[in-house]
XYZ file of C-alpha atoms in Angstrom:
158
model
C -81.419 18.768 -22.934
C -78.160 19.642 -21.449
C -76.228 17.440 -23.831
C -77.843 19.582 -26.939
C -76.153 22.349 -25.280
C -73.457 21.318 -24.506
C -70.159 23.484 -25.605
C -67.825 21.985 -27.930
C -65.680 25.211 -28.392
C -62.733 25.562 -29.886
C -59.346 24.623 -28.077
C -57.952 28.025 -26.614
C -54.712 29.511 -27.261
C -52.931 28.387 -23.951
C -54.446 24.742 -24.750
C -53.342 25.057 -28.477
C -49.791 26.036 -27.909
C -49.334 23.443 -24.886
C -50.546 20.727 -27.650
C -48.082 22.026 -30.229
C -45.005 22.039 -27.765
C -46.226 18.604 -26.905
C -46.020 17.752 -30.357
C -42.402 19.033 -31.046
C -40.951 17.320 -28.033
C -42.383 14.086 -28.979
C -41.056 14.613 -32.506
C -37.002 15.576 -31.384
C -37.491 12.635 -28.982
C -38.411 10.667 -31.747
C -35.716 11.873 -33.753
C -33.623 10.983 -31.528
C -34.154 7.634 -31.089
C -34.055 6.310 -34.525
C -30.927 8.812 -35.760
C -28.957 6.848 -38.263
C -25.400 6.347 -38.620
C -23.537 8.419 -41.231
C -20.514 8.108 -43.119
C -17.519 9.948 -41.264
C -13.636 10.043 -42.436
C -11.346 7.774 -40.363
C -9.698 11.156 -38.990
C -12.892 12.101 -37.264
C -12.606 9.157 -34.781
C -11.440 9.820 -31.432
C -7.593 9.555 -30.485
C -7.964 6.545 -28.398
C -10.110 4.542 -31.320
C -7.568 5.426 -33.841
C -4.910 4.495 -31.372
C -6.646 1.240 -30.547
C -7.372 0.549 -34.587
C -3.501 1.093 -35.146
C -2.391 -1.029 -32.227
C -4.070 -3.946 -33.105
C -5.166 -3.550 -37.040
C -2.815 -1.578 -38.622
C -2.239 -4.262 -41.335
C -5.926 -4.149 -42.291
C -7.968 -1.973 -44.628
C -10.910 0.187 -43.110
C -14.134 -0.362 -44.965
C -16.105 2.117 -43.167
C -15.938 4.125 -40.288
C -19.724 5.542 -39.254
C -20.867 8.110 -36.496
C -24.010 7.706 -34.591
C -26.619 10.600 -34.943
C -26.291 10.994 -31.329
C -26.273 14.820 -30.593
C -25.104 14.375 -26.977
C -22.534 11.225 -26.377
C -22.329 9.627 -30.309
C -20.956 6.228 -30.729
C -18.407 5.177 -33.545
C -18.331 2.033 -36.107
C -15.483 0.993 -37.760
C -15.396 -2.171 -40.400
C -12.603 -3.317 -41.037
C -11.885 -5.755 -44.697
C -11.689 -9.055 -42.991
C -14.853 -8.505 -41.756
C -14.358 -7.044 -37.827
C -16.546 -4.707 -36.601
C -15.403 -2.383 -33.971
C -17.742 -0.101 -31.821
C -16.399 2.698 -29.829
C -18.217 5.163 -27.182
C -18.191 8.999 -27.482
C -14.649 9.308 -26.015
C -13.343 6.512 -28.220
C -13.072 3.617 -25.305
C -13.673 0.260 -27.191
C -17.112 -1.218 -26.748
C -17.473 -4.109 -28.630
C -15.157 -6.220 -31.093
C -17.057 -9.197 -33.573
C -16.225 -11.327 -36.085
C -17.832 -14.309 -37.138
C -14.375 -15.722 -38.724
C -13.493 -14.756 -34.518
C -11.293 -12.107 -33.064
C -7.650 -12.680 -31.732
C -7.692 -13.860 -28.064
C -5.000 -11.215 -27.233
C -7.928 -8.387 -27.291
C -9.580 -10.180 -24.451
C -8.372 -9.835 -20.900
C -6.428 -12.239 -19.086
C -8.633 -13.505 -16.256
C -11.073 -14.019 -18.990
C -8.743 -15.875 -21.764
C -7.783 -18.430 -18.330
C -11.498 -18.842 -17.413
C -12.294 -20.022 -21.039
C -9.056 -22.168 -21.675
C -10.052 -23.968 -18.340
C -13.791 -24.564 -18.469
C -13.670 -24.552 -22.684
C -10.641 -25.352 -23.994
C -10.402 -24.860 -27.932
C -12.769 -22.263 -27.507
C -12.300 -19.229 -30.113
C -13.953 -15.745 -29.840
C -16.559 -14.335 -31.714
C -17.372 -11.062 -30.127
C -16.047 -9.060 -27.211
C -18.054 -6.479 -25.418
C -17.132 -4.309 -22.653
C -20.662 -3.249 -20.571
C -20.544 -0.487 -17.898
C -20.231 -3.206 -15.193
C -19.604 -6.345 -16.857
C -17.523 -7.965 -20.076
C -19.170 -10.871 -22.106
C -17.601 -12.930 -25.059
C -19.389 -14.969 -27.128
C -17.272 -18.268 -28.305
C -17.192 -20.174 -31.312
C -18.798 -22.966 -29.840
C -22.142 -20.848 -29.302
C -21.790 -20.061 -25.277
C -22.194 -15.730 -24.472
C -20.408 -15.810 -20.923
C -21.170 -12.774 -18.992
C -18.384 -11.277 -16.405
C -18.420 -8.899 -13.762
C -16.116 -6.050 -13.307
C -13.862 -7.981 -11.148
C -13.906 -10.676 -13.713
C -16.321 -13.142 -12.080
C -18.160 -15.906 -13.856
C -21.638 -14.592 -13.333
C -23.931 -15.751 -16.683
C -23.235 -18.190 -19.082
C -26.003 -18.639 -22.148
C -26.202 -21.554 -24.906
């Protein structure tokens, strides 16, 4: 029968190296998305993170300052020893700001330090994060309010 015939050859060159180059993208890929942060000196950071650190934590000890694996746009980690965690982007623009002891309402901008005092007043802050469109905080009290841009009330989560 045809099927008793039937060619099972052997992958080709041209097939064989498409499948390997397959393989090697997938791996970097790969790679890529699970790179680790290392261990960098606090002189490695970019101007403006070291400038923000000093502005606004001078008087604290640095833990640990860590690099993302990132080959193209790494981000930065710095822990500080009461326990604040600072992320930074490639260029050293402030991402995010927690602390589960909270974080100093002066790090959070105005229009969003009014909003809270209004609608929660007591409130502390627990984390700050500053999205590509949008801010959120996340209070003591458990509420993550999400802001836009222009510093509009546009998500609040319990």
């Amino acid at each position: 029968s045809d099927f008793c015939n039937a060619d099972y050859g052997i992958l080709n060159d041209t097939t064989m190296k498409k499948i390997l180059l397959l393989v090697a993208a997938i791996s970097v890929f790969s790679f890529a998305a699970f790179a680790d942060d290392r261990p960098i000196d606090y002189n490695q950071l970019p101007s403006p993170a070291k400038e923000f650190i000093k502005g606004n934590f001078a008087a604290l000890k640095i833990t640990y300052v860590t690099k993302e694996d990132d080959f193209i746009r790494p981000d930065y980690s710095v822990m500080l020893a009461d326990g604040t965690r600072l992320e930074f982007n490639h260029s050293g623009s402030l991402k995010q700001i927690a602390n589960v002891n909270g974080i100093s309402s002066d790090l959070i901008p105005v229009s969003i330090r009014e909003y809270v005092d209004l609608h929660y007043p007591g409130a502390g802050y627990v984390e700050y994060e500053i999205g590509k469109r949008t801010y959120e905080v996340k209070l003591d009290n458990r509420l993550e309010l999400k802001f836009s841009s222009s510093f509009h009330i546009i998500e609040v989560d319990d």
